[in-house]
Short mmCIF file of C-alpha atoms in Angstrom, two decimals:
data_model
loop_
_atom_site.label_atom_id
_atom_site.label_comp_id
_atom_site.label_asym_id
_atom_site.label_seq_id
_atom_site.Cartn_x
_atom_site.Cartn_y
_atom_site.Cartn_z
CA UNK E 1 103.65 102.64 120.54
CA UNK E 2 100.07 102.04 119.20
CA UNK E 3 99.32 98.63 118.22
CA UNK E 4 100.07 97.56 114.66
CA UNK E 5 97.40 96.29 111.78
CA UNK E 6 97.16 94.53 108.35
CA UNK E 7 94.32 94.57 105.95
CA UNK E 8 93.60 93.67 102.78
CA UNK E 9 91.61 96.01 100.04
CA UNK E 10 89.81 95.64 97.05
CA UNK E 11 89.06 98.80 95.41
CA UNK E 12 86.07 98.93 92.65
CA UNK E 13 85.50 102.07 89.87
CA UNK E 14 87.70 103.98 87.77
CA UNK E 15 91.32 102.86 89.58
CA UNK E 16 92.87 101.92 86.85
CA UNK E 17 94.80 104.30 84.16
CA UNK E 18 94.20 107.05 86.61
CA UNK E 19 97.67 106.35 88.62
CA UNK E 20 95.87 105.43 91.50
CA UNK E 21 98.71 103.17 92.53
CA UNK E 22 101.11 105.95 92.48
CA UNK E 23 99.13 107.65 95.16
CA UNK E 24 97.85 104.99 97.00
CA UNK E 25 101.94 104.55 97.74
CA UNK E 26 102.38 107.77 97.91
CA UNK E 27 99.46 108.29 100.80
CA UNK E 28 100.93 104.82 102.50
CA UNK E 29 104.47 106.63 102.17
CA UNK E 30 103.07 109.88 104.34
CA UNK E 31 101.18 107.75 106.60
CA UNK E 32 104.29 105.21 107.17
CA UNK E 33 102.67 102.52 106.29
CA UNK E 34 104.06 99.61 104.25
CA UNK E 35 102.50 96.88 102.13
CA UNK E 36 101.67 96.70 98.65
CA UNK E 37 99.06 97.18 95.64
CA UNK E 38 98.08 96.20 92.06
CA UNK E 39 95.85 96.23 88.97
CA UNK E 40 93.56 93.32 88.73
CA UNK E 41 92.73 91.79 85.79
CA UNK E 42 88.79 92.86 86.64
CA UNK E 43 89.59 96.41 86.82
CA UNK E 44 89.93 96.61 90.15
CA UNK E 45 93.09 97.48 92.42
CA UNK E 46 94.28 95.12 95.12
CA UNK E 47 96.43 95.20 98.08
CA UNK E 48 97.75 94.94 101.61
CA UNK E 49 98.72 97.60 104.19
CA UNK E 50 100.46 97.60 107.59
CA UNK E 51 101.34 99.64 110.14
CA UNK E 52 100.06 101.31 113.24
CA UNK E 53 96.15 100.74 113.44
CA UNK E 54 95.57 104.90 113.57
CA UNK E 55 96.88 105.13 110.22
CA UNK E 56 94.99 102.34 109.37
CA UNK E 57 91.99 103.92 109.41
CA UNK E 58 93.37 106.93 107.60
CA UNK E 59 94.81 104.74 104.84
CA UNK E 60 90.92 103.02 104.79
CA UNK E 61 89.26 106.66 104.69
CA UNK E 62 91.64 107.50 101.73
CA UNK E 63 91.20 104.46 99.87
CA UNK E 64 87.00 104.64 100.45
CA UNK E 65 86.68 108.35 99.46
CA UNK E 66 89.68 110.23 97.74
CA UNK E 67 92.15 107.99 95.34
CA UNK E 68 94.19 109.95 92.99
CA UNK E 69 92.66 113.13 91.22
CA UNK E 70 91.30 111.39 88.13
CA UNK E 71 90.14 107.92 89.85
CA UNK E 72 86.52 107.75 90.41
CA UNK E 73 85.70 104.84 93.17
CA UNK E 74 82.81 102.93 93.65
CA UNK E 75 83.54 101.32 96.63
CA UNK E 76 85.74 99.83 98.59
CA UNK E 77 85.97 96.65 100.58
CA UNK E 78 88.29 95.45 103.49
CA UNK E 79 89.04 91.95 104.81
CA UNK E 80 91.36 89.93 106.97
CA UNK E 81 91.62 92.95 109.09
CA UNK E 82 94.36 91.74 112.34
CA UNK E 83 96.95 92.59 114.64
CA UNK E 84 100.22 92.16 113.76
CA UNK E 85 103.60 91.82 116.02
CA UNK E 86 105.44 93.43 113.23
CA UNK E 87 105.19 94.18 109.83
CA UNK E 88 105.72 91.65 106.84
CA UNK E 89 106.93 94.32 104.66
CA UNK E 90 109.73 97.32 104.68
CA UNK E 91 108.37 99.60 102.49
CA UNK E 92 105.22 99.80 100.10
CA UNK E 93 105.34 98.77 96.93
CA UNK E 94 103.71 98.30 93.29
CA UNK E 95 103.36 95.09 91.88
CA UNK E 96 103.72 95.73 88.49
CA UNK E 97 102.91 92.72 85.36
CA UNK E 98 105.74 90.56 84.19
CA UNK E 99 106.39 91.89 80.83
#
């Protein structure tokens, strides 16, 4: 079993009203990885994804270069980047505002 990762993202550009979230779970969803994400109130989209570190870096490709269809992304950045014994999460989610 490879070794399992967390890391936190922060991604900058067009991400939001583009349904970026609702790929970005869908992608996590393929690549079995679990965590979450959100809009920020500075545009940006936020979040935090787990699983075994070779999807990892798939998840961290996706998130850098291809997004959903319509989201154009500036960058992205990654922190906190560790090993985990398991995951904190059992699916990913969207954390959507309190109405």
């Amino acid at each position: 079993m490879s070794a399992l990762r967390s890391i936190d993202f922060k991604v900058f550009g067009r991400v939001q009203g583009v349904f970026f979230r609702k790929h970005t779970k869908e992608q996590a969803d393929k690549l079995k990885l679990v965590g979450w994400c959100k809009n920020e109130p500075d545009l940006t989209v936020t979040g935090v994804v787990q699983g075994a570190s070779s999807q990892i870096d798939t998840m961290m490709k996706w998130l850098e270069k291809t997004g959903s269809p319509q989201s154009r992304i500036e960058s992205c950045t990654f922190s906190n980047d560790r090993k985990v014994d398991k995951t904190e999460f059992s699916e990913f989610t969207i954390h959507r505002k309190k109405k």
